[in-house]
Tab-separated table of C-alpha atoms in Angstrom:
chain	number	residue	atom	x	y	z
A	1	MET	CA	0.000	0.000	0.000
A	2	VAL	CA	1.060	3.591	-0.594
A	3	SER	CA	1.986	5.280	2.643
A	4	SER	CA	0.340	8.532	3.706
A	5	LYS	CA	3.649	10.357	3.290
A	6	MET	CA	4.192	9.012	-0.230
A	7	PHE	CA	0.582	9.870	-1.169
A	8	LYS	CA	1.109	13.472	-0.062
A	9	LYS	CA	4.276	13.701	-2.169
A	10	ILE	CA	2.377	12.405	-5.209
A	11	LEU	CA	-0.376	14.988	-4.642
A	12	ILE	CA	2.202	17.776	-4.392
A	13	ILE	CA	3.926	16.670	-7.619
A	14	VAL	CA	0.590	16.470	-9.445
A	15	ALA	CA	-0.399	19.933	-8.163
A	16	VAL	CA	2.942	21.431	-9.263
A	17	LEU	CA	2.629	19.851	-12.715
A	18	ALA	CA	-0.943	21.152	-13.040
A	19	VAL	CA	0.136	24.692	-12.148
A	20	ALA	CA	3.090	24.497	-14.558
A	21	LEU	CA	0.818	23.246	-17.354
A	22	ALA	CA	-1.751	25.965	-16.707
A	23	PHE	CA	1.013	28.597	-16.724
A	24	SER	CA	2.454	27.233	-19.983
A	25	VAL	CA	-0.971	27.201	-21.665
A	26	ASN	CA	-1.611	30.770	-20.499
A	27	MET	CA	1.759	31.970	-21.810
A	28	PHE	CA	1.256	30.224	-25.151
A	29	SER	CA	-2.266	31.665	-25.457
A	30	ARG	CA	-0.782	35.156	-25.160
A	31	LYS	CA	1.974	34.516	-27.694
A	32	ALA	CA	0.002	32.403	-30.190
A	33	PRO	CA	-1.794	35.252	-32.052
A	34	GLU	CA	1.447	37.117	-32.839
A	35	LEU	CA	3.204	33.857	-33.697
A	36	LEU	CA	0.419	33.094	-36.178
A	37	ARG	CA	0.488	36.555	-37.799
A	38	THR	CA	4.264	36.390	-38.189
A	39	ALA	CA	4.079	32.866	-39.612
A	40	ILE	CA	1.452	33.914	-42.198
A	41	GLU	CA	3.538	36.918	-43.288
A	42	ARG	CA	6.631	34.757	-43.690
A	43	ALA	CA	4.695	32.104	-45.624
A	44	LEU	CA	3.117	34.623	-48.028
A	45	ASN	CA	5.931	37.230	-48.118
A	46	LYS	CA	3.191	39.883	-48.052
A	47	LYS	CA	1.988	42.450	-45.548
A	48	VAL	CA	-0.783	40.907	-43.448
A	49	VAL	CA	-3.284	42.992	-41.482
A	50	ILE	CA	-5.463	41.319	-38.850
A	51	GLY	CA	-8.031	43.344	-36.909
A	52	ALA	CA	-8.410	40.853	-34.061
A	53	ILE	CA	-7.482	37.273	-33.240
A	54	GLU	CA	-9.450	34.940	-30.980
A	55	TYR	CA	-7.507	31.890	-29.890
A	56	GLN	CA	-8.975	28.638	-28.574
A	57	PHE	CA	-6.501	26.154	-27.142
A	58	PRO	CA	-4.923	24.066	-28.555
A	59	GLY	CA	-4.995	25.192	-32.207
A	60	THR	CA	-8.125	27.032	-33.354
A	61	PHE	CA	-7.941	30.680	-34.426
A	62	GLU	CA	-10.745	33.069	-35.418
A	63	LEU	CA	-9.326	36.001	-37.404
A	64	GLN	CA	-11.350	39.177	-37.860
A	65	GLY	CA	-10.610	41.783	-40.519
A	66	PHE	CA	-7.988	39.664	-42.291
A	67	GLU	CA	-6.283	41.407	-45.218
A	68	VAL	CA	-3.312	40.615	-47.465
A	69	LYS	CA	-1.675	43.668	-49.042
A	70	GLU	CA	0.652	43.677	-52.020
A	71	LYS	CA	4.230	44.867	-52.375
A	72	GLY	CA	6.093	46.096	-55.443
A	73	ARG	CA	4.096	47.549	-58.343
A	74	PHE	CA	0.762	47.166	-56.512
A	75	GLU	CA	2.128	48.395	-53.172
A	76	GLY	CA	-0.615	48.644	-50.543
A	77	GLU	CA	-3.399	47.256	-52.737
A	78	THR	CA	-5.510	44.451	-51.314
A	79	SER	CA	-5.292	40.987	-52.860
A	80	PHE	CA	-7.389	39.171	-50.238
A	81	PHE	CA	-9.875	40.353	-47.622
A	82	ALA	CA	-12.324	38.584	-45.320
A	83	ASP	CA	-14.257	39.782	-42.294
A	84	ARG	CA	-13.762	36.460	-40.545
A	85	ILE	CA	-11.550	33.410	-41.059
A	86	ARG	CA	-11.324	30.214	-39.045
A	87	LEU	CA	-8.081	28.238	-38.965
A	88	ASP	CA	-7.181	24.973	-37.303
A	89	VAL	CA	-3.410	25.142	-36.970
A	90	SER	CA	-0.908	22.727	-35.533
A	91	PRO	CA	0.390	24.866	-32.613
A	92	ILE	CA	3.797	23.207	-32.692
A	93	THR	CA	4.414	24.509	-36.221
A	94	LEU	CA	4.059	28.148	-35.137
A	95	SER	CA	7.551	28.042	-33.687
A	96	ARG	CA	9.040	25.686	-36.285
A	97	LYS	CA	10.061	25.900	-39.926
A	98	MET	CA	6.683	25.204	-41.554
A	99	LEU	CA	3.142	26.570	-41.175
A	100	VAL	CA	0.698	23.652	-41.232
A	101	VAL	CA	-3.003	24.514	-41.458
A	102	ALA	CA	-5.257	21.498	-40.965
A	103	ARG	CA	-8.378	23.399	-42.035
A	104	LEU	CA	-9.044	26.945	-43.247
A	105	ILE	CA	-12.622	28.193	-43.655
A	106	VAL	CA	-13.495	31.570	-45.169
A	107	GLU	CA	-16.843	33.065	-46.159
A	108	ASP	CA	-17.689	36.197	-48.183
A	109	ALA	CA	-14.038	36.843	-49.046
A	110	GLN	CA	-12.818	39.348	-51.638
A	111	ILE	CA	-10.107	37.727	-53.799
A	112	VAL	CA	-8.187	39.745	-56.404
A	113	LEU	CA	-5.807	38.402	-59.073
A	114	ARG	CA	-3.852	40.871	-61.215
A	115	LYS	CA	-2.056	40.115	-64.494
A	116	THR	CA	0.699	42.319	-65.877
A	117	GLY	CA	3.619	41.465	-68.150
A	118	ALA	CA	2.325	37.873	-68.290
A	119	GLN	CA	2.884	37.652	-64.522
A	120	LEU	CA	0.107	36.898	-62.043
A	121	THR	CA	-0.040	38.682	-58.698
A	122	HIS	CA	-2.254	37.394	-55.881
A	123	SER	CA	-2.077	36.534	-52.197
A	124	LEU	CA	-0.088	33.324	-52.832
A	125	SER	CA	1.968	34.544	-55.805
A	126	ASP	CA	5.241	35.113	-53.943
A	127	ALA	CA	4.992	31.717	-52.269
A	128	VAL	CA	4.327	30.080	-55.652
A	129	ARG	CA	7.274	31.879	-57.290
A	130	ARG	CA	9.493	30.894	-54.396
A	131	SER	CA	8.422	27.276	-54.897
A	132	SER	CA	9.135	27.442	-58.623
A	133	ALA	CA	12.546	28.978	-57.922
A	134	ALA	CA	13.370	26.187	-55.482
A	135	VAL	CA	12.417	23.568	-58.085
A	136	ASN	CA	14.560	25.295	-60.726
A	137	GLY	CA	17.465	25.981	-58.365
A	138	GLN	CA	17.012	29.771	-58.564
A	139	GLU	CA	16.763	32.472	-55.902
A	140	ASN	CA	14.472	35.488	-55.423
A	141	VAL	CA	12.718	35.361	-58.799
A	142	SER	CA	10.444	38.199	-57.697
A	143	GLY	CA	13.333	40.629	-58.107
A	144	ARG	CA	12.819	42.377	-54.773
A	145	GLU	CA	13.939	42.062	-51.178
A	146	GLU	CA	12.472	38.976	-49.537
A	147	GLY	CA	13.098	39.982	-45.923
A	148	PRO	CA	13.183	37.012	-43.514
A	149	ALA	CA	13.456	33.577	-45.087
A	150	GLY	CA	10.121	32.346	-46.430
A	151	LEU	CA	8.181	29.826	-44.380
A	152	PRO	CA	6.923	26.666	-46.152
A	153	LEU	CA	3.118	26.481	-46.148
A	154	ARG	CA	0.867	23.432	-46.072
A	155	ILE	CA	-2.939	23.725	-46.103
A	156	ARG	CA	-4.634	20.357	-45.840
A	157	LYS	CA	-8.161	21.647	-46.424
A	158	PHE	CA	-9.190	25.122	-47.672
A	159	VAL	CA	-12.929	25.855	-47.800
A	160	ILE	CA	-14.261	29.008	-49.514
A	161	LYS	CA	-17.957	29.912	-49.223
A	162	LYS	CA	-20.029	32.571	-51.022
A	163	SER	CA	-16.963	34.600	-51.958
A	164	HIS	CA	-16.057	37.021	-54.745
A	165	PHE	CA	-13.221	36.873	-57.259
A	166	ARG	CA	-11.939	39.709	-59.444
A	167	PHE	CA	-9.416	39.220	-62.261
A	168	ILE	CA	-7.726	42.423	-63.516
A	169	ASP	CA	-5.724	42.130	-66.753
A	170	TYR	CA	-3.381	45.098	-67.270
A	171	ASP	CA	-1.992	43.512	-70.447
A	172	ALA	CA	-5.384	43.628	-72.159
A	173	GLN	CA	-6.113	47.242	-71.131
A	174	GLN	CA	-3.863	49.858	-69.553
A	175	GLU	CA	-6.426	50.652	-66.861
A	176	GLY	CA	-7.139	46.975	-66.377
A	177	PHE	CA	-9.708	44.699	-68.010
A	178	VAL	CA	-11.887	43.337	-65.186
A	179	MET	CA	-13.703	40.025	-64.938
A	180	GLN	CA	-15.829	39.377	-61.850
A	181	PHE	CA	-17.145	36.124	-60.396
A	182	ASP	CA	-19.509	35.889	-57.432
A	183	ASP	CA	-20.968	33.178	-55.197
A	184	ILE	CA	-17.739	31.201	-55.295
A	185	ASP	CA	-17.805	27.929	-53.393
A	186	ALA	CA	-14.612	25.919	-53.395
A	187	GLU	CA	-12.842	23.166	-51.535
A	188	VAL	CA	-9.129	22.638	-52.074
A	189	LYS	CA	-7.137	19.852	-50.462
A	190	ASN	CA	-3.382	19.536	-49.978
A	191	ILE	CA	-1.907	22.914	-50.924
A	192	ASN	CA	1.861	22.621	-50.521
A	193	LEU	CA	4.323	25.496	-51.005
A	194	PRO	CA	7.061	24.597	-51.847
A	195	PHE	CA	5.486	22.069	-54.186
A	196	ALA	CA	5.348	18.473	-52.968
A	197	ASP	CA	4.528	15.092	-54.453
A	198	ILE	CA	1.154	15.135	-52.662
A	199	ARG	CA	-1.600	15.702	-55.225
A	200	THR	CA	-3.672	18.878	-54.853
A	201	SER	CA	-7.391	18.348	-55.515
A	202	TYR	CA	-10.175	20.897	-55.773
A	203	ARG	CA	-13.771	21.556	-56.766
A	204	VAL	CA	-15.062	25.027	-57.590
A	205	SER	CA	-18.386	26.601	-58.520
A	206	ALA	CA	-19.011	30.285	-59.304
A	207	ARG	CA	-21.405	32.692	-60.991
A	208	MET	CA	-20.501	35.494	-63.416
A	209	PRO	CA	-22.664	38.613	-62.938
A	210	GLN	CA	-24.853	39.498	-65.918
A	211	GLY	CA	-24.784	42.923	-67.606
């Protein structure tokens, strides 16, 4: 049988571990929002603006007023905006060398893709170019300062609901030829940047406004 003295020691150890765990969770909860914002900026190599972040332990984030802004020629222009985004993120990856998003859900987002000089610019464009450069053994194909080293990005499931897409072609018209699509519903699985052998699959539906 466990003696009374030994039982008290076990209780003390358990209490200390519980306090330490609670303290660690509290500290991580405070740091997690900034860790996530920094990780997203490094993964996209774009300026990211987030109005507010709600964090639910261990790895769920609700982002409010999420916006991706461009650099270079389209400095400060928005390429992606959503009032609210939900992400399920592996918390361990926030302090490691890859951002892994298990599930990303966005509704009523504004998505903009710009074409100029046969080059496409969008929220993931720098990450895609970085991936292509890595495959081809090149560096910094964007031709501008990269800042901190880019962070590899993996999104296992990306769900888009009732969103809006605008394609602006500056090659077709100087002021930009615009095509708009509304009511976009999409589900994309296994987005990997840099590119990986895992197959990316998707299904998309959209409506083009009339008139």
